[in-house]
CSV table of C-alpha atoms in Angstrom, one decimal:
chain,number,residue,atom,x,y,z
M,83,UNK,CA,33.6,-9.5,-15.4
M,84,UNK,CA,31.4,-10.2,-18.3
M,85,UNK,CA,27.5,-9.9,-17.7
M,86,UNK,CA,26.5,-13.6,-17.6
M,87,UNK,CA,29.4,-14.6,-14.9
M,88,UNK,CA,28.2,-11.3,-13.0
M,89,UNK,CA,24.5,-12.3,-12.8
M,90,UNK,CA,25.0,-15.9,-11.9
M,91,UNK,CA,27.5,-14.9,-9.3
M,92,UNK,CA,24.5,-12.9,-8.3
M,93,UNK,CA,22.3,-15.7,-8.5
M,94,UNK,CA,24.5,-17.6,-6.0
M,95,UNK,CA,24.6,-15.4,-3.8
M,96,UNK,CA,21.2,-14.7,-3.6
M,97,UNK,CA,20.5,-18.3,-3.2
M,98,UNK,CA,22.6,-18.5,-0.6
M,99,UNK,CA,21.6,-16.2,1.2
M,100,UNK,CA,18.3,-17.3,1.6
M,101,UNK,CA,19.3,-20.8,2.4
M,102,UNK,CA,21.0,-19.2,4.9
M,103,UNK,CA,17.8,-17.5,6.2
M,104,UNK,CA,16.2,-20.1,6.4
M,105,UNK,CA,19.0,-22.3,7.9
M,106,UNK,CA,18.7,-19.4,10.8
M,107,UNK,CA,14.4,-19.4,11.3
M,108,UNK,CA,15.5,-23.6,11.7
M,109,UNK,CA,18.4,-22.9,14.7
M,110,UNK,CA,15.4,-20.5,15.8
M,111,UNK,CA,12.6,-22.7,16.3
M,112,UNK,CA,14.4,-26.0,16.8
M,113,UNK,CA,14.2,-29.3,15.1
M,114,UNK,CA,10.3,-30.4,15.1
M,115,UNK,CA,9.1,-26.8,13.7
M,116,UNK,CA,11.3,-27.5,10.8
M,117,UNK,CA,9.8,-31.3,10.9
M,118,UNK,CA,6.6,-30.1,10.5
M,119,UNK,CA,7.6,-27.5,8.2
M,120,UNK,CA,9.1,-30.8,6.1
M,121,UNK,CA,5.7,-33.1,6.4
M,122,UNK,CA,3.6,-29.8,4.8
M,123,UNK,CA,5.6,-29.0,2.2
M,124,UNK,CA,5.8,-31.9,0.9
M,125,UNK,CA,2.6,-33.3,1.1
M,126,UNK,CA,1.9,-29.0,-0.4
M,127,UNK,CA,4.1,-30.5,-3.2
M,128,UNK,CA,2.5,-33.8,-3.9
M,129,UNK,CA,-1.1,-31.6,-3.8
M,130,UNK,CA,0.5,-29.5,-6.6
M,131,UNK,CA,1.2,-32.7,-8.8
M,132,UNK,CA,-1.6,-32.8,-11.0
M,133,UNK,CA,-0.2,-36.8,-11.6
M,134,UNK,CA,0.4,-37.4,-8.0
M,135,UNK,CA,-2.3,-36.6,-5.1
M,136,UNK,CA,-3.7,-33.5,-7.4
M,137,UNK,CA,-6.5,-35.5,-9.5
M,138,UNK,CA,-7.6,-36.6,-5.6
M,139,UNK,CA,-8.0,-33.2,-4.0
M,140,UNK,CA,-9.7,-32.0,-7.7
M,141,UNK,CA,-12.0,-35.2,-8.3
M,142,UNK,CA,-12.8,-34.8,-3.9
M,143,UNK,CA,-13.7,-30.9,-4.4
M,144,UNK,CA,-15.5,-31.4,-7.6
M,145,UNK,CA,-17.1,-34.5,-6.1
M,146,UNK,CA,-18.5,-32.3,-2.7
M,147,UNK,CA,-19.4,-29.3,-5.0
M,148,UNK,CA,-21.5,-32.2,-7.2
M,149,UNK,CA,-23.1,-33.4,-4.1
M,150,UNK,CA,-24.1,-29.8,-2.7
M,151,UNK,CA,-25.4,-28.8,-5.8
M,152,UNK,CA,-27.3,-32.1,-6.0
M,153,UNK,CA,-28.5,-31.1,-3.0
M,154,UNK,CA,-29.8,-28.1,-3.2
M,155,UNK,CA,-31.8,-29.2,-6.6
M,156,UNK,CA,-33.8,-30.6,-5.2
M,157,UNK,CA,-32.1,-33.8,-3.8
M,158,UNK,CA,-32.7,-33.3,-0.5
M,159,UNK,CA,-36.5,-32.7,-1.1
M,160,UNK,CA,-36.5,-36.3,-3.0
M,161,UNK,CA,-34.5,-37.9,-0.2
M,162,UNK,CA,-36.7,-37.0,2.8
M,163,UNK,CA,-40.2,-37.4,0.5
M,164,UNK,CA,-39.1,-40.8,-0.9
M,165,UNK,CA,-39.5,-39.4,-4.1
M,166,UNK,CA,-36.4,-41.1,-5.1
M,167,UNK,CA,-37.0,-42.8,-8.3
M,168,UNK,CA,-34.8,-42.4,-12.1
M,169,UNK,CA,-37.1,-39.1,-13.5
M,170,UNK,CA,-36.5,-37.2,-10.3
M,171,UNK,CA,-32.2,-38.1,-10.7
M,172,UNK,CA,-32.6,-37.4,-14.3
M,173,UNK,CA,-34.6,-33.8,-14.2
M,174,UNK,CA,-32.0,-33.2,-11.0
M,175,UNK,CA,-29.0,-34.3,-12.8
M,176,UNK,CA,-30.4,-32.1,-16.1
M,177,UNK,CA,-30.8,-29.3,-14.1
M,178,UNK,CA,-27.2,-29.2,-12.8
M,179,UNK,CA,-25.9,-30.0,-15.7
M,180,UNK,CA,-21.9,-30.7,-15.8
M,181,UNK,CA,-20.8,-28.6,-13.0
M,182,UNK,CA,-17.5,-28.3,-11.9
M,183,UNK,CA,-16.6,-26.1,-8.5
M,184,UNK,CA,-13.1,-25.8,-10.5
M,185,UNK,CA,-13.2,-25.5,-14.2
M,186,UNK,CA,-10.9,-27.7,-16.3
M,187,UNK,CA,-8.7,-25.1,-17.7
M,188,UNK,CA,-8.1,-23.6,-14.0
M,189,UNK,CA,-7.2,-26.8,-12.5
M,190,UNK,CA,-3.4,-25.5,-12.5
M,191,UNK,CA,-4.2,-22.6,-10.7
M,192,UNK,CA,-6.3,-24.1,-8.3
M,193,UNK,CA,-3.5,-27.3,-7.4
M,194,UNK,CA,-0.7,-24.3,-7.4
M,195,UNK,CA,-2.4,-22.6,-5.0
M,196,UNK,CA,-3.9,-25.3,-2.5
M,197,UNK,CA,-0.1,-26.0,-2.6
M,198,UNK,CA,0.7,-22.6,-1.4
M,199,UNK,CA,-2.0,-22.8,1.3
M,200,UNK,CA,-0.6,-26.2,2.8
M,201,UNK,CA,3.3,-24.6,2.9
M,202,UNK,CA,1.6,-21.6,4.6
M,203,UNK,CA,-0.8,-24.1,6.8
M,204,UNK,CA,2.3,-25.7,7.9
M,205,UNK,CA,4.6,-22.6,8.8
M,206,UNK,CA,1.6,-21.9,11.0
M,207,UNK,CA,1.3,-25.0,12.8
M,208,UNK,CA,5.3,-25.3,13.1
M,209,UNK,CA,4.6,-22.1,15.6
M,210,UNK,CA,3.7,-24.6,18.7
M,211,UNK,CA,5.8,-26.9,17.9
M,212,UNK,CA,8.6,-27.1,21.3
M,213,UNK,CA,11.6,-25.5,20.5
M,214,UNK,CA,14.1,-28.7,20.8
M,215,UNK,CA,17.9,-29.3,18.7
M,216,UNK,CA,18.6,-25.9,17.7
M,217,UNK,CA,21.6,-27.1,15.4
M,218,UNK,CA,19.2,-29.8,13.9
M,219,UNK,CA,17.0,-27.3,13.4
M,220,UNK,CA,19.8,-25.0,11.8
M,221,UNK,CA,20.0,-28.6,9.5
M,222,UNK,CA,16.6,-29.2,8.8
M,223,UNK,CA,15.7,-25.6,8.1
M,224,UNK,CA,18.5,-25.1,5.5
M,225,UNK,CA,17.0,-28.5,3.9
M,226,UNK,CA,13.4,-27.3,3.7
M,227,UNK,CA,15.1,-23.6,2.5
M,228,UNK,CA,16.7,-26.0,-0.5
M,229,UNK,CA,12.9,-27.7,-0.9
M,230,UNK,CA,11.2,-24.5,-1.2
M,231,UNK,CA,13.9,-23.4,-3.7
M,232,UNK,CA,13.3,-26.2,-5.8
M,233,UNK,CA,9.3,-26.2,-5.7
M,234,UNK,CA,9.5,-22.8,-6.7
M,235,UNK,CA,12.9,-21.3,-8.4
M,236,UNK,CA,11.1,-22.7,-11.1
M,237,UNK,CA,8.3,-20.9,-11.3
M,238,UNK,CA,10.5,-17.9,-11.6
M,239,UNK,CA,11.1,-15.7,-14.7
M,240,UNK,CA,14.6,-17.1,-16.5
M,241,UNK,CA,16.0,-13.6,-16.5
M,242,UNK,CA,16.7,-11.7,-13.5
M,243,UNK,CA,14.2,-8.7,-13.7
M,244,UNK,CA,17.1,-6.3,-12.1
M,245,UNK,CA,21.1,-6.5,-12.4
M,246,UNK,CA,23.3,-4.7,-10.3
M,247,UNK,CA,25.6,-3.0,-12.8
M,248,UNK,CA,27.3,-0.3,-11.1
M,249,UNK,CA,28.2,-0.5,-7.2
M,250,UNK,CA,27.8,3.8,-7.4
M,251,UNK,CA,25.1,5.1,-5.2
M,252,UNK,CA,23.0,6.1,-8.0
M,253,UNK,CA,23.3,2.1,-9.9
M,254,UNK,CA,22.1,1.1,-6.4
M,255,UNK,CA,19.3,3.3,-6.0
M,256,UNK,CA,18.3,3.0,-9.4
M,257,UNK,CA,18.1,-1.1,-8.9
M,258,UNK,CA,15.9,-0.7,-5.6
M,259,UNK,CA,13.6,1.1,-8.0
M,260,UNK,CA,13.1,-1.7,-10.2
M,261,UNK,CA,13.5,-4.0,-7.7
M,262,UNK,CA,10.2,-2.1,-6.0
M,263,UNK,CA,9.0,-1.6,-9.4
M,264,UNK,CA,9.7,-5.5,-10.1
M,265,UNK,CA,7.5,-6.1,-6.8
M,266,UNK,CA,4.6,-4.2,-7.1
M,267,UNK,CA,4.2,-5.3,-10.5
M,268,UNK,CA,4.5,-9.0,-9.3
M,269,UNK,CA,1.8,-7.9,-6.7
M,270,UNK,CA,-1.0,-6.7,-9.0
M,271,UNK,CA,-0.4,-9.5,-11.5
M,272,UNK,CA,-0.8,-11.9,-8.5
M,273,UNK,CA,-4.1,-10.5,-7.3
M,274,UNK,CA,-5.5,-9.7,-10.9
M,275,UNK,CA,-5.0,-13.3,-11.4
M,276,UNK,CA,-6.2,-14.7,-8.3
M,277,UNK,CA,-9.4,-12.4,-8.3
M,278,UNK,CA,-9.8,-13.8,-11.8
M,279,UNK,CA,-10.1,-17.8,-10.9
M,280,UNK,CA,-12.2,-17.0,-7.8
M,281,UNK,CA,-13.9,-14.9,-10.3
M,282,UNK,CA,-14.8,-18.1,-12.2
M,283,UNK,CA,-15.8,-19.8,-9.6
M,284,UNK,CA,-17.7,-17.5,-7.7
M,285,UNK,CA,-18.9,-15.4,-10.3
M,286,UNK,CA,-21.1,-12.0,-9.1
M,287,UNK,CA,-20.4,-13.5,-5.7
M,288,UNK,CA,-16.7,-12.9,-5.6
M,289,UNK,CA,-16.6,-9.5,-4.0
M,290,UNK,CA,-19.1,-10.3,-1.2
M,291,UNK,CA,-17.6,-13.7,-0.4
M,292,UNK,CA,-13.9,-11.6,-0.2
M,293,UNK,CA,-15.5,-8.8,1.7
M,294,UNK,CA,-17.2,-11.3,4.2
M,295,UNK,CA,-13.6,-13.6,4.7
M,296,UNK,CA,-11.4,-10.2,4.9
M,297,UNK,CA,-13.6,-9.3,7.4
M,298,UNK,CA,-14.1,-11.8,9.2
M,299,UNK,CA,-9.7,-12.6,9.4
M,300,UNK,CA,-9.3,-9.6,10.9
M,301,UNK,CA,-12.3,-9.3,13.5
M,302,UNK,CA,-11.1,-12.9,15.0
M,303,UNK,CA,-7.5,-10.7,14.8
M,304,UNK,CA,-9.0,-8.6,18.3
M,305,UNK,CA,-7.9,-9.8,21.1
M,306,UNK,CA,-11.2,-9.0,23.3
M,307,UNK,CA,-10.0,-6.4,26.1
M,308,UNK,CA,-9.1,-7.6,29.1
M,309,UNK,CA,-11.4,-7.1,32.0
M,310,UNK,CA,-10.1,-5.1,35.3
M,311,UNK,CA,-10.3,-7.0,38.3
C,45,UNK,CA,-10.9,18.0,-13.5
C,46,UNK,CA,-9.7,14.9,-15.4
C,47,UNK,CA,-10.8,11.3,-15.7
C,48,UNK,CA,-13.4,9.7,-13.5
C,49,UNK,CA,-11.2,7.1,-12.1
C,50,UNK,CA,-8.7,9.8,-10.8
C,51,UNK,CA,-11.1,11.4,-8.4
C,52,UNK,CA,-11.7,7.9,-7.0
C,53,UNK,CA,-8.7,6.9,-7.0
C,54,UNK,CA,-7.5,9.6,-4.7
C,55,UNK,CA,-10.6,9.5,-2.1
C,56,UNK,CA,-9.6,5.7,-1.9
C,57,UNK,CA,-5.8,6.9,-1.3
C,58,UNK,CA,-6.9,9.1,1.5
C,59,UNK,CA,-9.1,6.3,3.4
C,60,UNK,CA,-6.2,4.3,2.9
C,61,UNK,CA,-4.1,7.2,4.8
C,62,UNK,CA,-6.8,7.8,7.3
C,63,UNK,CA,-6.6,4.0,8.0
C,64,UNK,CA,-3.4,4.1,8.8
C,65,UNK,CA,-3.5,7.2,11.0
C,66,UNK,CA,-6.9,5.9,12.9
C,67,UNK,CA,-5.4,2.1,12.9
C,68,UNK,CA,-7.8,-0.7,12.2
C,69,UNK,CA,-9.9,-1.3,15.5
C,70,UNK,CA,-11.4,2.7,15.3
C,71,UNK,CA,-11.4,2.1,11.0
C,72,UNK,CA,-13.9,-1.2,11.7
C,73,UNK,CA,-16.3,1.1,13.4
C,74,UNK,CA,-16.8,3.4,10.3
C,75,UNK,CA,-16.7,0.3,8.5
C,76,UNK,CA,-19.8,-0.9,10.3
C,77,UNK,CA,-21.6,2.6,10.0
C,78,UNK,CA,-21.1,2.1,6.1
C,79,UNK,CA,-22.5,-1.4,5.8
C,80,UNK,CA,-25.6,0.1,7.8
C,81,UNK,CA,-25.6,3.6,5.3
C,82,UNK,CA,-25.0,0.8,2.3
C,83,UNK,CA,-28.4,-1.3,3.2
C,84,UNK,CA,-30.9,1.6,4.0
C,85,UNK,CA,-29.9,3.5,1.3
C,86,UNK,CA,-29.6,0.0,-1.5
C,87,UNK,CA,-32.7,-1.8,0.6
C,88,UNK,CA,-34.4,1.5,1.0
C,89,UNK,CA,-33.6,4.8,-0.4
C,90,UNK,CA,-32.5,3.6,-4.0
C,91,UNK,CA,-36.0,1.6,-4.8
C,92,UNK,CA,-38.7,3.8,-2.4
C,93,UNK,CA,-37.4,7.9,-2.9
C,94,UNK,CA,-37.9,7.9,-6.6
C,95,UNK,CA,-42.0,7.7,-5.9
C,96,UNK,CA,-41.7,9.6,-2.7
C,97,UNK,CA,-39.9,12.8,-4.5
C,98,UNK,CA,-43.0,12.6,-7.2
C,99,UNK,CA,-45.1,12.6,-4.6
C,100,UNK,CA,-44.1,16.0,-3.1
C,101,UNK,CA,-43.1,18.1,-6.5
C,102,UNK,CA,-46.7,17.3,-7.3
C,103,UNK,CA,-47.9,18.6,-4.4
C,104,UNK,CA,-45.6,21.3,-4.1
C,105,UNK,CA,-45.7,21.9,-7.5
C,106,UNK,CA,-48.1,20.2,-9.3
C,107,UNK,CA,-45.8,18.3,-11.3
C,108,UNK,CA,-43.4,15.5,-10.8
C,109,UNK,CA,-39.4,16.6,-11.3
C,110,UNK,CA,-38.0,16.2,-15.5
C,111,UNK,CA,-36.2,13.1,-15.7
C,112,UNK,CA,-33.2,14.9,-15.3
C,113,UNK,CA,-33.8,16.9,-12.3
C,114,UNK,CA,-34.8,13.5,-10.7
C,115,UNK,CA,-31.6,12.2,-11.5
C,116,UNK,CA,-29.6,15.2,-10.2
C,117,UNK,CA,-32.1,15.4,-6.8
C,118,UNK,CA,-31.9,11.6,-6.3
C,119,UNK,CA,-27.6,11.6,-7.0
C,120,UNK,CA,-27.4,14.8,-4.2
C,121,UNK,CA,-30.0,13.8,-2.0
C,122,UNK,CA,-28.1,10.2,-1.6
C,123,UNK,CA,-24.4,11.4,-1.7
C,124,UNK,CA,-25.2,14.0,0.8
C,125,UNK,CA,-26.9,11.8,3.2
C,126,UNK,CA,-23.6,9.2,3.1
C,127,UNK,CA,-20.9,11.6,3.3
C,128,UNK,CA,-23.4,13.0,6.2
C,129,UNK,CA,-23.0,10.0,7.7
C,130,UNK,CA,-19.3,8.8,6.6
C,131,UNK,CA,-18.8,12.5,8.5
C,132,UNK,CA,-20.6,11.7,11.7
C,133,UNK,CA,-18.4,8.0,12.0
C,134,UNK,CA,-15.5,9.9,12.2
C,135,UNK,CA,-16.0,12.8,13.9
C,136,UNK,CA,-16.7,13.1,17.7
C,137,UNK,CA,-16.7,10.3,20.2
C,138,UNK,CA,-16.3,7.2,17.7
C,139,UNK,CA,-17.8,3.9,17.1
C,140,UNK,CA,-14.5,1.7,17.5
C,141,UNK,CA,-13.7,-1.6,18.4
C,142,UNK,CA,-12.5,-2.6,22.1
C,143,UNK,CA,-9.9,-5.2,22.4
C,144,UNK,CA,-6.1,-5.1,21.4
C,145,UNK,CA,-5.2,-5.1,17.8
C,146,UNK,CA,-2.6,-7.2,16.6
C,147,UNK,CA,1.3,-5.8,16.1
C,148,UNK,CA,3.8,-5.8,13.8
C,149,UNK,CA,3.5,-6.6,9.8
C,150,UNK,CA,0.0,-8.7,10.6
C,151,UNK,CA,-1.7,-5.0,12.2
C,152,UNK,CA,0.0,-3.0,9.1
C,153,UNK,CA,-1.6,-5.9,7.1
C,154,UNK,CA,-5.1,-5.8,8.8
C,155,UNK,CA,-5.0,-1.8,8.8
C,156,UNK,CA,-4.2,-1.4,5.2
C,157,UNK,CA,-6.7,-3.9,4.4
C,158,UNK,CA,-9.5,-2.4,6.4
C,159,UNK,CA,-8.0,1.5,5.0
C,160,UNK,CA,-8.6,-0.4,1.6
C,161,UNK,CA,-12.2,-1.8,1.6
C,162,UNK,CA,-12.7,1.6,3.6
C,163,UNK,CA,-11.6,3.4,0.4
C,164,UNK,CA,-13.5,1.0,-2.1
C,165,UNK,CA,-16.9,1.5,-0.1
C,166,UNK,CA,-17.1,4.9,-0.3
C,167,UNK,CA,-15.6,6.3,-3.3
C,168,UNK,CA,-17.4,3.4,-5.1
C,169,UNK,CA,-20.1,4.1,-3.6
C,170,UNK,CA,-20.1,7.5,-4.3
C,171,UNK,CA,-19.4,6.5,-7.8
C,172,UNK,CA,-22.3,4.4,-7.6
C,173,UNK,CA,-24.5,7.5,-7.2
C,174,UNK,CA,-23.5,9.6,-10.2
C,175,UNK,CA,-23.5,6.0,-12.6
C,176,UNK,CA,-26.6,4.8,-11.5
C,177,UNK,CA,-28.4,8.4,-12.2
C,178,UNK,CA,-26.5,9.2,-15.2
C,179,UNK,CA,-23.3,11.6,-14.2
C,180,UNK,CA,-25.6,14.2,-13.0
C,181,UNK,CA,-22.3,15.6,-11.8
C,182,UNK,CA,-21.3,16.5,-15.6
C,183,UNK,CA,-23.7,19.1,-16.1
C,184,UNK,CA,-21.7,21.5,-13.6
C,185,UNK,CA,-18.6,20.4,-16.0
C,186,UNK,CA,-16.6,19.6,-13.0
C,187,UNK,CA,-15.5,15.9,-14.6
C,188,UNK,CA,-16.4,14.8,-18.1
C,189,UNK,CA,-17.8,11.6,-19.8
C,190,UNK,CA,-17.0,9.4,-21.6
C,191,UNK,CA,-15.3,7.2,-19.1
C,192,UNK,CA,-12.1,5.4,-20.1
C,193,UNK,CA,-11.5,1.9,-21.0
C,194,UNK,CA,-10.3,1.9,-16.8
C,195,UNK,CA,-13.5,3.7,-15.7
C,196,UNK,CA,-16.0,1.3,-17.7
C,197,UNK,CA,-14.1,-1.8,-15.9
C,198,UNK,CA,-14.0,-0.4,-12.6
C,199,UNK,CA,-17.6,0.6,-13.0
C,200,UNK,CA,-18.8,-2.8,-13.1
C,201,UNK,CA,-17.7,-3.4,-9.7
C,202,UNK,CA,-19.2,-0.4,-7.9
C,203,UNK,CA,-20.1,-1.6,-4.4
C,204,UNK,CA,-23.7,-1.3,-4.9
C,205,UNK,CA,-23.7,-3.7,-7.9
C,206,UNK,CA,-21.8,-6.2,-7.3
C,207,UNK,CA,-23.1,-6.8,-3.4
C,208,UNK,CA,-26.8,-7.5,-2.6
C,209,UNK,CA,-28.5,-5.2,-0.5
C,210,UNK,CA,-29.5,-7.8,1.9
C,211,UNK,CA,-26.3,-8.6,2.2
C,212,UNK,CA,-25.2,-5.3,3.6
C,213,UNK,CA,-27.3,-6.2,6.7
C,214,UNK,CA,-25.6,-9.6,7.5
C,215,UNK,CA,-22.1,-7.4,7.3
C,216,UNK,CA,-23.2,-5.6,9.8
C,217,UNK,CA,-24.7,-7.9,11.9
C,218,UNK,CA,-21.2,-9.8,12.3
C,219,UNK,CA,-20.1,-6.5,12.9
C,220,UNK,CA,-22.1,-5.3,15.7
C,221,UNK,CA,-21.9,-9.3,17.1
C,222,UNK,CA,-17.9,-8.6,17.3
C,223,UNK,CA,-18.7,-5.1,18.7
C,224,UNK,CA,-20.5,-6.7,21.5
C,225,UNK,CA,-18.3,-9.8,22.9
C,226,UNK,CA,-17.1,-9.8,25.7
């Protein structure tokens, strides 16, 4: 079999496979946990069209940010003084300048990933959803599997990062090391570039702001002990 | 011994190991004991000891310390006093967390996390004390300067520097309000 036949029969068969994962979470959780899987992802999707709802959520978040920031200049003072006049919104709006919460050339980033928070939003509310129509679930979670492939297949690198060129023990051990190579690669490139926008937004205030939400996840995480009666 | 960066690369590899050993709730404990070591010793120690040392090699000695023995009393005195206490968090009966923790891939997720910012606190911090007094540590030729293009990055984001003292205290606050529920 020649190499480009052998790695989009691979290519298949990986697809299919996770269509048929996620054909299986659907007959797991029945048919409204996939619904509400549906309604997120694709409102996730339309967030993540700059054209569509995107230049919303961004001129909303900027907006807010603007308001804040408006604010805190001294806004507020010249609101409950009465101080309210055209010099006090020009030395304000001078002051602030043209801030943005989410700088023009990160506005990809930003939609991608408020698109990625809504999928994951909705995987979490799908969880108390009642379990009802297993095999309409089975339906509807091998559509959203074909959705998700499409939002994000994509995004993906054209060539495969790993082939599997020899079924021998050692051709397979040797692809789950660049698989795992592959991954943790992915990983660190992921968080360099996430700690780099929230780096631009944030700026010296990045690490505390992570360190206080970390925390904070994982304290809500404990169950408090249950007392003994 | 070889680059900087090595040494604190494997003190952060064994908190992360601890972590896992320990699991998170016990790991949240030290972390608390940290954020209260982090703001005396930032709020505190850092700003007030310098004078306070003058004071007693004068009268001890009649003289205040060289620059340089300054820099190598101030680096011990402070990287004594937090492995001190890193020591006491772990050893004995410990400062953990009461309630269950959760299972699965979400408590590997929460303890690695908690192993990691375990590991970033205190060998940055530990880092923190030999930048910020100029590598006393050198002298004894033990590890050698300059630092690599890796080292100066990770420098900037020593825990000291890039989190406000005060801030220290209202991590530990939330702490000690979780520690307390009932």
């Amino acid at each position: 079999m020649d190499p480009a036949t052998l790695a989009e029969l691979q290519a298949n068969i990986l697809f299919w496979i996770i269509i048929a994962l996620f054909a299986w979470q659907g007959y797991q959780r029945g048919l409204w946990s996939e619904l509400v899987k549906f309604g997120f992802i694709i409102v996730g999707f339309l967030v993540g069209q700059k054209d569509l709802l995107g230049k919303y959520l961004l001129q909303a978040v900027n907006g807010i940010w603007l308001s804040v920031q408006f604010l805190l200049h001294g806004g507020l003072k010249a609101i409950l003084t009465g101080n309210f006049n055209a010099d006090t919104l020009n030395r304000i709006f001078q002051e602030i300048g043209g801030i943005r919460l989410i700088p023009r050339d990160r506005t990809d980033i930003a939609l991608f990933l408020a698109m990625i928070f809504l999928i994951l939003v909705g995987y979490v509310v799908a969880k108390f959803a009642k379990r009802a129509s297993p095999g309409l679930g089975l339906v509807a979670g091998a559509f959203n599997g074909l959705l998700l492939s499409a939002i994000f297949i994509p995004i993906l690198p054209k060539t495969p990062p790993f082939q599997l060129e020899s079924l021998s023990l050692a051709g397979i051990l040797k692809q789950l090391f660049a698989l795992f190579k592959y991954l943790l690669q992915t990983a660190f490139h992921f968080l360099a570039w996430l700690f780099g926008f929230l780096n631009d937004i944030f700026g010296q205030w990045t690490i505390p702001i992570l360190l206080l939400a970390v925390i904070v996840i994982i304290l809500f995480s404990l169950n408090p002990a249950k007392k003994k009666s | 011994m070889g680059p900087f960066e090595y040494l604190w690369l494997t003190v952060f590899i064994i908190f992360v190991f601890i972590a896992f050993v320990r699991k998170y709730p016990n790991e949240l404990g030290t972390m608390t004991l940290i954020f209260a070591a982090l703001f005396l010793i930032t709020y505190i120690g850092v700003p007030k000891l310098p004078a306070i040392l003058d004071k007693i090699f004068i009268k001890l000695l009649g003289a205040p310390p060289t620059p340089r023995q300054e820099e190598h009393l101030l680096a011990s005195i402070f990287s004594l006093t937090f492995i001190g206490i890193i020591f006491a968090s772990y050893a004995g009966q410990t400062f953990s967390f009461k309630g269950s923790p959760a299972s699965g891939f979400k408590g590997f997720l929460f303890t690695l996390l908690v192993g990691m910012i375990n590991g970033y606190l205190i060998a940055g911090t530990l880092w923190f004390f030999q930048d910020n007094y100029n590598y006393p540590i050198t002298d004894f030729h033990l590890l050698y300067l300059p630092l690599t293009p890796l080292g100066e990055t990770i420098a900037n984001y020593l825990p000291p520097y890039v989190v406000p003292p005060a801030f220290w205290a209202i991590l530990m606050t939330i702490m000690l309000l979780f520690r307390v529920r009932k």
